[in-house]
mmCIF file of C-alpha atoms in Angstrom:
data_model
loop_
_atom_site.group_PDB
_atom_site.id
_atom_site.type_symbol
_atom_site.label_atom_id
_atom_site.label_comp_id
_atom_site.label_asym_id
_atom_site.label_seq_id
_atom_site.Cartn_x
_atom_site.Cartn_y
_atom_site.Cartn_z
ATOM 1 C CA UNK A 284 -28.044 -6.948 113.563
ATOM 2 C CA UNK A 285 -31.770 -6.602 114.064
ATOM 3 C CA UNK A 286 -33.089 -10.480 113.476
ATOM 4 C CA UNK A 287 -36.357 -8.834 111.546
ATOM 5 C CA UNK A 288 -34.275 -7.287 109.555
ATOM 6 C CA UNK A 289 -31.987 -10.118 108.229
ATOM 7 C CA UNK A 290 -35.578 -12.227 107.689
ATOM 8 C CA UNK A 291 -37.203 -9.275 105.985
ATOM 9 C CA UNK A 292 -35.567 -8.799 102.627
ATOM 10 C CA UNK A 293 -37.236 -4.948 102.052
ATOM 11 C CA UNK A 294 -35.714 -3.742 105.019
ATOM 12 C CA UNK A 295 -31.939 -5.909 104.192
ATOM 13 C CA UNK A 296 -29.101 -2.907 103.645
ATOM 14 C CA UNK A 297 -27.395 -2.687 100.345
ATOM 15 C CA UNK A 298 -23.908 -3.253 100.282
ATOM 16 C CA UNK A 299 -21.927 -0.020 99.994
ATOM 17 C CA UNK A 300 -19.474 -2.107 97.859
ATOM 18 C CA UNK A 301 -22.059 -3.041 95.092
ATOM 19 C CA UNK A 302 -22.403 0.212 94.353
ATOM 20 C CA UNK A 303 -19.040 1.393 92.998
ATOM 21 C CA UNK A 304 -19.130 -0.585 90.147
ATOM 22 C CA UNK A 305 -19.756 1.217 86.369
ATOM 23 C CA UNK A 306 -23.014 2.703 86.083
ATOM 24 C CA UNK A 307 -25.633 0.959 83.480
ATOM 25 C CA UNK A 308 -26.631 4.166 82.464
ATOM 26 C CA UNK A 309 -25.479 5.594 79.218
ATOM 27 C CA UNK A 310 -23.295 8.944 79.360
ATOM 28 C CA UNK A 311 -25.105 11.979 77.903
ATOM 29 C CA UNK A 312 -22.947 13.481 75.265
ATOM 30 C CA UNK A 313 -21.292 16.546 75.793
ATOM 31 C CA UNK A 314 -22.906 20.391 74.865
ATOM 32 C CA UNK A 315 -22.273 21.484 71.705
ATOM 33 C CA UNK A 316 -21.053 24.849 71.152
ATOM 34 C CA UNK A 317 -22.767 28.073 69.813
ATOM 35 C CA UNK A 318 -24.499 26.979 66.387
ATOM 36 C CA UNK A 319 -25.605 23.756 66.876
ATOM 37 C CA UNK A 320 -28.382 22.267 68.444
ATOM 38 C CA UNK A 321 -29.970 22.999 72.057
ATOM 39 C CA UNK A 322 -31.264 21.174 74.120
ATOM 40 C CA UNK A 323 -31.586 18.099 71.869
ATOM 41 C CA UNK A 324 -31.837 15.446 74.493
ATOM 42 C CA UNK A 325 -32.325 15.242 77.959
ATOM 43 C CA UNK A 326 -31.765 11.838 79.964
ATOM 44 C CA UNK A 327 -34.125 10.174 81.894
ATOM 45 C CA UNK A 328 -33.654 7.700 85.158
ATOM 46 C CA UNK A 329 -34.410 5.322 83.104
ATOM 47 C CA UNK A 330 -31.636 5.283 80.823
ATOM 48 C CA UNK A 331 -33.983 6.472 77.957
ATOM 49 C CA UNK A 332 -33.717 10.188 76.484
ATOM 50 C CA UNK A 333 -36.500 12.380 75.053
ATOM 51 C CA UNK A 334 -36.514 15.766 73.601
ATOM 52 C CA UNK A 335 -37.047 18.417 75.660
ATOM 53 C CA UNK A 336 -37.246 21.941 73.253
ATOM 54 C CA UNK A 337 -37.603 21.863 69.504
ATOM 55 C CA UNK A 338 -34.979 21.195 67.185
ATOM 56 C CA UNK A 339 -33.779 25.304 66.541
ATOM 57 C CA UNK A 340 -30.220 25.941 65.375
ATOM 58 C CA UNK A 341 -29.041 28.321 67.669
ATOM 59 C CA UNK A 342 -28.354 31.391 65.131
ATOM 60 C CA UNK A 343 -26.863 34.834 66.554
ATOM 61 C CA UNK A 344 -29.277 37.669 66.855
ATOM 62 C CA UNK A 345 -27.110 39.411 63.937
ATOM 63 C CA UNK A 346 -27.177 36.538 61.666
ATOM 64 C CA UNK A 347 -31.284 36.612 61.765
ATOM 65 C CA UNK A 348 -31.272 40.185 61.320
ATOM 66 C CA UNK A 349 -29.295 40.447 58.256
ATOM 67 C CA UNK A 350 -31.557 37.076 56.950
ATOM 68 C CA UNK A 351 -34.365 38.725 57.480
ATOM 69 C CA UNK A 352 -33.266 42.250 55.883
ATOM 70 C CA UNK A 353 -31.850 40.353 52.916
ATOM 71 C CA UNK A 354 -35.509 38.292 52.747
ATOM 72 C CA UNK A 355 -37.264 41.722 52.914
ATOM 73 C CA UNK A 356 -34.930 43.429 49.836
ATOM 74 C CA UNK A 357 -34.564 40.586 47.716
ATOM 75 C CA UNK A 358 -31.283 39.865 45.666
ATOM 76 C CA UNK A 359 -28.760 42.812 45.311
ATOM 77 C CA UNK A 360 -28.643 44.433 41.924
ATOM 78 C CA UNK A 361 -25.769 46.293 40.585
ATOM 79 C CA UNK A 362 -27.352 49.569 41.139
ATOM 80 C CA UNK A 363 -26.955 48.672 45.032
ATOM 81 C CA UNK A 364 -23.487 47.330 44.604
ATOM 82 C CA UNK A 365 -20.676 49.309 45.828
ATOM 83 C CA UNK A 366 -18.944 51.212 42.488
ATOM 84 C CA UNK A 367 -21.875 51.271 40.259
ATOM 85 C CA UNK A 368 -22.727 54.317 37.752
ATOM 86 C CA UNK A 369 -24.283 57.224 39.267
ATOM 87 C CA UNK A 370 -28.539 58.358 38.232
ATOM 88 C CA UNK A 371 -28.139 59.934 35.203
ATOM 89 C CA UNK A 372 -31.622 62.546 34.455
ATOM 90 C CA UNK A 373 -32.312 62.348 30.606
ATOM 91 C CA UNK A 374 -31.649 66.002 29.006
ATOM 92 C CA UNK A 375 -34.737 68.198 28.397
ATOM 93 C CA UNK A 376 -34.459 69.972 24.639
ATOM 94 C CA UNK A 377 -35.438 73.128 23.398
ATOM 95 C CA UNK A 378 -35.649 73.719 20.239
ATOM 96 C CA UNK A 379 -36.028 77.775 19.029
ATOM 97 C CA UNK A 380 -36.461 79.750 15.907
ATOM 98 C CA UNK A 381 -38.461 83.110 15.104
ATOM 99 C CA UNK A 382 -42.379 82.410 14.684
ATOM 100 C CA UNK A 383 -42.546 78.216 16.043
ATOM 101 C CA UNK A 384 -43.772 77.364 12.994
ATOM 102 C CA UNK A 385 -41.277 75.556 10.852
ATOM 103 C CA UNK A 386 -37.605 74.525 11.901
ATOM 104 C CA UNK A 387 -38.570 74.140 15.610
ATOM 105 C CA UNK A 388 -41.648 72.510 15.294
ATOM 106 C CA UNK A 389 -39.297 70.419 12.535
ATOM 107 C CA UNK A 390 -37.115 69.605 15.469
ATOM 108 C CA UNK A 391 -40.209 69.218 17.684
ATOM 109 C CA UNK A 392 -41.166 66.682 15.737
ATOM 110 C CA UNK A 393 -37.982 64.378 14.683
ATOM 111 C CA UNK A 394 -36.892 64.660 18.506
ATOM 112 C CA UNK A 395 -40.252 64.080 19.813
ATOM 113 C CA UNK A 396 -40.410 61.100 17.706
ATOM 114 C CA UNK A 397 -37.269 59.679 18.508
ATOM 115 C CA UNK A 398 -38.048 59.694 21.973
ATOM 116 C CA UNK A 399 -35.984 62.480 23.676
ATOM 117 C CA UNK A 400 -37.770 65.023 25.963
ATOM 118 C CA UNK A 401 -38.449 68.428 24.143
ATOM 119 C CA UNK A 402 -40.055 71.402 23.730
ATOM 120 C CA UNK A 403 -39.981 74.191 21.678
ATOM 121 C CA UNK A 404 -40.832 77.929 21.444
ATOM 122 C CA UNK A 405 -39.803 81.479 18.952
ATOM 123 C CA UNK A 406 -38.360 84.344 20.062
ATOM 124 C CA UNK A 407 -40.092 87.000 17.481
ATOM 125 C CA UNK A 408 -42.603 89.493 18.283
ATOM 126 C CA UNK A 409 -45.477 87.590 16.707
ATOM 127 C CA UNK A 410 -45.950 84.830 14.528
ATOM 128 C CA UNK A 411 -45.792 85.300 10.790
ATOM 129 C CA UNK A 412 -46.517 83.817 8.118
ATOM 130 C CA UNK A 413 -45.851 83.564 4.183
ATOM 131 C CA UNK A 414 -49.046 85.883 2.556
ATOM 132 C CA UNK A 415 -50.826 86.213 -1.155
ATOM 133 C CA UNK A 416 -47.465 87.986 -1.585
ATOM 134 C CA UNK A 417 -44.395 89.474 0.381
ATOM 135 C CA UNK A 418 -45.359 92.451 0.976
ATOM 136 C CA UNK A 419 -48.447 90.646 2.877
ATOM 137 C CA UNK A 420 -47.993 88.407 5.171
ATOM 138 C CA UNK A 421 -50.303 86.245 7.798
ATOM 139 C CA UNK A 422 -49.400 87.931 11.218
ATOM 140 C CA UNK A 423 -50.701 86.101 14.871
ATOM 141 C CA UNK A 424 -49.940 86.710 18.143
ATOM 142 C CA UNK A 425 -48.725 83.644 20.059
ATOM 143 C CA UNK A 426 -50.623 81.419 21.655
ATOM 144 C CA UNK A 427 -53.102 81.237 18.285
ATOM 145 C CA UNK A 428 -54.093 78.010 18.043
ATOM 146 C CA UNK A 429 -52.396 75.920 15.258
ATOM 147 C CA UNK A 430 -56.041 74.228 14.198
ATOM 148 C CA UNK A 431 -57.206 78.102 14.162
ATOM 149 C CA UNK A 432 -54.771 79.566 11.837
ATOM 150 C CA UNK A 433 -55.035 76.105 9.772
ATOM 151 C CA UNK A 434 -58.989 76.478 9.242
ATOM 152 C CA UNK A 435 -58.514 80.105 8.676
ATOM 153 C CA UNK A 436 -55.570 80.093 5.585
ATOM 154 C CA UNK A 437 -57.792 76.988 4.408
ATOM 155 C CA UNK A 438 -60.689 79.099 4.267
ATOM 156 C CA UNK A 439 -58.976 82.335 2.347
ATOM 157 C CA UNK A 440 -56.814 79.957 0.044
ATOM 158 C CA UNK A 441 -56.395 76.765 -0.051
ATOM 159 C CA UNK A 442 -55.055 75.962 -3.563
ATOM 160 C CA UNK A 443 -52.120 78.700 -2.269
ATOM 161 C CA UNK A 444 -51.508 77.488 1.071
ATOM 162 C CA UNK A 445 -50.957 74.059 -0.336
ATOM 163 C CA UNK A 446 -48.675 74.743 -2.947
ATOM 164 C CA UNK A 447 -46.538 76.392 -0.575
ATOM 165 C CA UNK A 448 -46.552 73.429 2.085
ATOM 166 C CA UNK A 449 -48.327 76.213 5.020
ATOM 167 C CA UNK A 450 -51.146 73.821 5.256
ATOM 168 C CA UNK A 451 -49.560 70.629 5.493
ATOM 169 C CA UNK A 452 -46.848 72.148 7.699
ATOM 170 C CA UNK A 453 -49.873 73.617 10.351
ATOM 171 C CA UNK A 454 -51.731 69.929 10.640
ATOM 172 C CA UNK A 455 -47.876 68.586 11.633
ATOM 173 C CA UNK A 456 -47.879 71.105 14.031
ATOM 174 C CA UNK A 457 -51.273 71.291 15.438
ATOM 175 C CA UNK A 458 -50.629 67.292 16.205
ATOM 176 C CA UNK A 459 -47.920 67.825 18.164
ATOM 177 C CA UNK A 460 -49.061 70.689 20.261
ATOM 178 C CA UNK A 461 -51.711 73.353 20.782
ATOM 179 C CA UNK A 462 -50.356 76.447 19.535
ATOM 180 C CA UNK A 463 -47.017 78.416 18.796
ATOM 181 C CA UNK A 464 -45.394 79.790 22.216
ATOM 182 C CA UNK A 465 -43.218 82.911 22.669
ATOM 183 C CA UNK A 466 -39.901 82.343 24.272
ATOM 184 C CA UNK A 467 -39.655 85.054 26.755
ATOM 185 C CA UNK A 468 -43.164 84.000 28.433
ATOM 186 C CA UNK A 469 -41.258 80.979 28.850
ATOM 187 C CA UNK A 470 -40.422 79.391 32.665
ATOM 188 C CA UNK A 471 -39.169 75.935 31.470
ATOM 189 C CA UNK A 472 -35.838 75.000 32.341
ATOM 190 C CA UNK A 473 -33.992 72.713 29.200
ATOM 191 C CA UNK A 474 -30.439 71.298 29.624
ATOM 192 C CA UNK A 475 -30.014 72.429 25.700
ATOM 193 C CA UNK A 476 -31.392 74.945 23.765
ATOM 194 C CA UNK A 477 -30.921 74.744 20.076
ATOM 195 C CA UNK A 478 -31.552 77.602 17.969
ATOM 196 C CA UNK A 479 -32.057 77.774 14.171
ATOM 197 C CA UNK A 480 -30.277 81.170 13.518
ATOM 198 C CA UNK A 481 -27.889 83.443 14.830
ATOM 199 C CA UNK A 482 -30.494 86.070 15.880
ATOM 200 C CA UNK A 483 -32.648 83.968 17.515
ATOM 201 C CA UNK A 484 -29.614 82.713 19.309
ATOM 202 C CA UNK A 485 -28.341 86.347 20.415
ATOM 203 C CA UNK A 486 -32.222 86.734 21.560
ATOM 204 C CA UNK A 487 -32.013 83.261 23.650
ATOM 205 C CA UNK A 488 -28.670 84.556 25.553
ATOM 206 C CA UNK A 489 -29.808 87.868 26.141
ATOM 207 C CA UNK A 490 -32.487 86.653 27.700
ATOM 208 C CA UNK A 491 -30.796 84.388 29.705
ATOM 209 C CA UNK A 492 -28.806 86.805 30.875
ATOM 210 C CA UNK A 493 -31.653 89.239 31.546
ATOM 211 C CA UNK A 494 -32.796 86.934 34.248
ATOM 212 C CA UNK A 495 -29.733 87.164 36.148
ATOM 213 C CA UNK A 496 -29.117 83.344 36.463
ATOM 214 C CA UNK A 497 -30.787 83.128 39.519
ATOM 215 C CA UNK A 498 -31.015 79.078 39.733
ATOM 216 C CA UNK A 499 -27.676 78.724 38.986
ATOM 217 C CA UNK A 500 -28.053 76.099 36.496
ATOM 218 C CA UNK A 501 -26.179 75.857 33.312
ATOM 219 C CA UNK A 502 -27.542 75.086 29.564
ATOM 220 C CA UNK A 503 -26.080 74.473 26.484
ATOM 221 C CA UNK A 504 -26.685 76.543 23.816
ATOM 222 C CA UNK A 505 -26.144 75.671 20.453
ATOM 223 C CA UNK A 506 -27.083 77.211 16.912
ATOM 224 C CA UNK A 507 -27.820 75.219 14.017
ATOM 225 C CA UNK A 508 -27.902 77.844 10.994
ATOM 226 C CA UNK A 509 -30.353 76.424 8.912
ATOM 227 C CA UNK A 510 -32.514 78.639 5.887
ATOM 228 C CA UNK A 511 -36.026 79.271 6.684
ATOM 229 C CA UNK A 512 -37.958 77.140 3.570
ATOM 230 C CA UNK A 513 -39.448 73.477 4.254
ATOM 231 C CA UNK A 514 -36.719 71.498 2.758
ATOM 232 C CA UNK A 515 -33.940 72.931 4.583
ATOM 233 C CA UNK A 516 -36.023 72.222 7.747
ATOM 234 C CA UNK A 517 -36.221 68.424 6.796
ATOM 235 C CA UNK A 518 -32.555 68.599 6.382
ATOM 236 C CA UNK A 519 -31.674 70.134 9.814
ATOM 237 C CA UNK A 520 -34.078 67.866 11.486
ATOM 238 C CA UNK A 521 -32.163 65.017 10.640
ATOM 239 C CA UNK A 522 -28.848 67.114 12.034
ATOM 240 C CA UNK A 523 -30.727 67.518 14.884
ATOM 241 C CA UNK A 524 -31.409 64.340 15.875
ATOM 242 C CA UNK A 525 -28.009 63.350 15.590
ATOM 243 C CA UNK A 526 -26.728 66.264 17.777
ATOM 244 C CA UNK A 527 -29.462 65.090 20.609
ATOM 245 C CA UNK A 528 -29.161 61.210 20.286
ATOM 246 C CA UNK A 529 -24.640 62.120 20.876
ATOM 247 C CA UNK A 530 -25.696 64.656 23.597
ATOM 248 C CA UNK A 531 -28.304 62.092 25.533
ATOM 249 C CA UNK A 532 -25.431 59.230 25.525
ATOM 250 C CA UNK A 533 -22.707 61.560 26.644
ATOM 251 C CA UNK A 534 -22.378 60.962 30.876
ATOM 252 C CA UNK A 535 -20.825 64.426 30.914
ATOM 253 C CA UNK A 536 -21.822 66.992 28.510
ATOM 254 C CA UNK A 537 -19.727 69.530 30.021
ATOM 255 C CA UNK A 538 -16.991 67.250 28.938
ATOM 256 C CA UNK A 539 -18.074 65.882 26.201
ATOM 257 C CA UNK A 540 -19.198 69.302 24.050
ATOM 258 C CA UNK A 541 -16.163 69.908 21.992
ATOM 259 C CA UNK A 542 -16.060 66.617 21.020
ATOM 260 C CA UNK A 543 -19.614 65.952 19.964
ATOM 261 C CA UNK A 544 -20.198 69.803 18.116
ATOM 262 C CA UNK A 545 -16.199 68.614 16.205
ATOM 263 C CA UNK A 546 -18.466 65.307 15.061
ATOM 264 C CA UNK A 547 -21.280 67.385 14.580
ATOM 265 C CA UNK A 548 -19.842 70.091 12.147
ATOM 266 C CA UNK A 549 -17.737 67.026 10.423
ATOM 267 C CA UNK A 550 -20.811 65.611 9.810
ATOM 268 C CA UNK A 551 -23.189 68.163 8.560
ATOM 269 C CA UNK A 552 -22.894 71.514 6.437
ATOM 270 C CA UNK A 553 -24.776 73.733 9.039
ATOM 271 C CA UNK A 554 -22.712 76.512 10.821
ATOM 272 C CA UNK A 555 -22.530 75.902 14.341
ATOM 273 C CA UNK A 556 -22.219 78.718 17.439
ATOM 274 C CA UNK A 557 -22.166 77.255 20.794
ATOM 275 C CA UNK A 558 -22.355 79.318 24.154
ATOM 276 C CA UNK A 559 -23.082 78.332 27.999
ATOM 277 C CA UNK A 560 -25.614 80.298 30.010
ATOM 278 C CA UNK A 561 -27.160 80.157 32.959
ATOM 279 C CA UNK A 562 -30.988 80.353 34.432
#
C-alpha cells in the first residue's frame, strides 16, 4: 500500500465488507394499483420523501366521462327511466251545431272553462236567428261579428231580445271569440268532434269524407242530441264536460270509446251516435 495513502484518511479505501450490511434507508412502499394514488412519494438520498405530482385519484377515462355527463343532465327523472309512460298530446275538441250560436258556443264555453283545448264551428248555410216572429228571423252570413249582431238586435229590440235570452247569449259569445265560423271553411284538425244533432252530424261526416282523408288521421265523432232552446244547452254543457274530462284521461281512446259513450249514455238522457272518420 501507498504510505500517503494509509496517512491520508480522504484517500483510505472503504472496506468492501462494510458495505453489505442492511441499508439505513427506509424501503419505498410498493405501487398501488389502478385507482389509487400516483405518484404520491418519491424518495430522496437522503432517506426523506417529498411529493412529486399532486394528489389525483387515478379515475378511468370512462368513469370521468359518465361524471361529467351525469353533472351536465342533472338527476334522472322517471320520464328518462327505462319503462316509463309514453308523451301523451292533450285532445283538441270541436264542438258543432247549425248557426254557432247556442249549444256549441254552450260547449265552447263549459270546455273552454274547464281547461280542455276547443273550438267550435256550424255547419248551416248562414247564421240565424230567432226574429219579431217565426216567420222572420235574423239571418247573417258567417264570420259576422258577435259584438255586431249584439249592437244591432240591441238597437231594433232590446226589451225582445232580452226576454228571449239572444242578448245575453251574444255577450257570452262575443267573449269567447270573434264571430260565428262555418264548418266547411274549416282547416283545423280536432281529435273529437261533437255535434249537437243528427243533421249536423251527417253534415260533419260527409264532409269528412268529401275530403278524401288525405292525412290519414282519425277523429271521433260523437252526437249529443240536445233541443235547440237555452236551457237544454245548459243541460248538455254539463254532459259535455263530462264526455271530454273521461275522453282527456283515457290513454287510448280508440280503446277506451265503448266504454266511456256506455258511462256516458248511463249517465245522461241525451241520444248518442258515434262514428270514426278520417281527415
Amino acid at each position: 500500500m501507498d504510505p500517503r495513502r494509509a496517512r491520508d484518511p480522504r484517500l483510505a479505501r472503504v472496506d468492501p465488507r462494510l458495505q453489505r450490511g442492511p441499508s439505513t434507508l427506509p424501503t419505498p412502499p410498493p405501487q398501488q394499483q389502478s385507482g389509487s394514488i400516483q405518484g404520491a412519494t418519491q424518495w430522496s438520498t437522503n432517506g426523506a420523501y417529498m411529493t412529486s405530482q399532486s394528489m389525483v385519484p387515478n379515475i378511468p377515462l370512462q368513469q370521468v366521462d359518465t361524471v361529467s355527463e351525469n353533472a351536465v343532465a342533472g338527476p334522472s327523472t322517471p320520464a328518462n327511466n327505462a319503462g316509463s309512460s309514453a308523451y301523451k298530446p292533450r285532445p283538441l275538441f270541436c264542438v258543432v251545431c247549425a248557426s254557432n250560436q247556442n249549444r256549441s258556443m254552450e260547449g265552447h264555453y263549459v270546455l273552454h272553462k274547464a281547461g280542455h283545448r276547443v273550438v267550435s264551428y256550424g255547419t248551416g248555410s248562414a247564421v240565424r236567428l230567432p226574429g219579431s216572429s217565426i216567420d222572420k228571423p235574423n239571418i247573417y252570413s258567417f264570420g259576422t261579428p258577435y259584438n255586431s249582431i249584439y249592437e244591432e238586435l240591441s238597437a231594433k229590440d232590446p226589451r225582445l231580445y232580452t226576454a228571449n235570452g239572444l242578448l245575453q247569449m251574444l255577450d257570452r259569445n262575443r267573449r269567447i271569440k270573434l264571430a260565428p265560423e262555418r264548418w266547411q271553411d274549416s282547416k283545423t284538425v280536432a281529435d273529437v268532434v261533437i255535434t249537437c244533432e243528427e243533421r249536423c252530424f251527417d253534415a260533419v261526416c260527409d264532409d269528412l269524407l268529401s275530403r278524401g282523408g288525405e292525412f290519414n288521421k282519425p277523429v271521433h265523432v260523437i252526437n249529443i242530441e240536445i233541443k235547440d232552446n237555452h236551457e237544454e244547452a245548459l243541460i248538455a254543457g254539463k254532459a259535455m264536460l263530462d264526455l271530454a274530462a273521461a275522453i282527456e284521461i283515457s290513454q287510448d281512446i280508440d280503446e277506451d270509446i265503448d266504454r266511456i259513450l256506455q258511462v256516458q249514455q248511463e249517465r245522461h238522457p241525451h241520444s248518442l251516435l258515434h262514428a270514426i272518420a278520417f281527415y
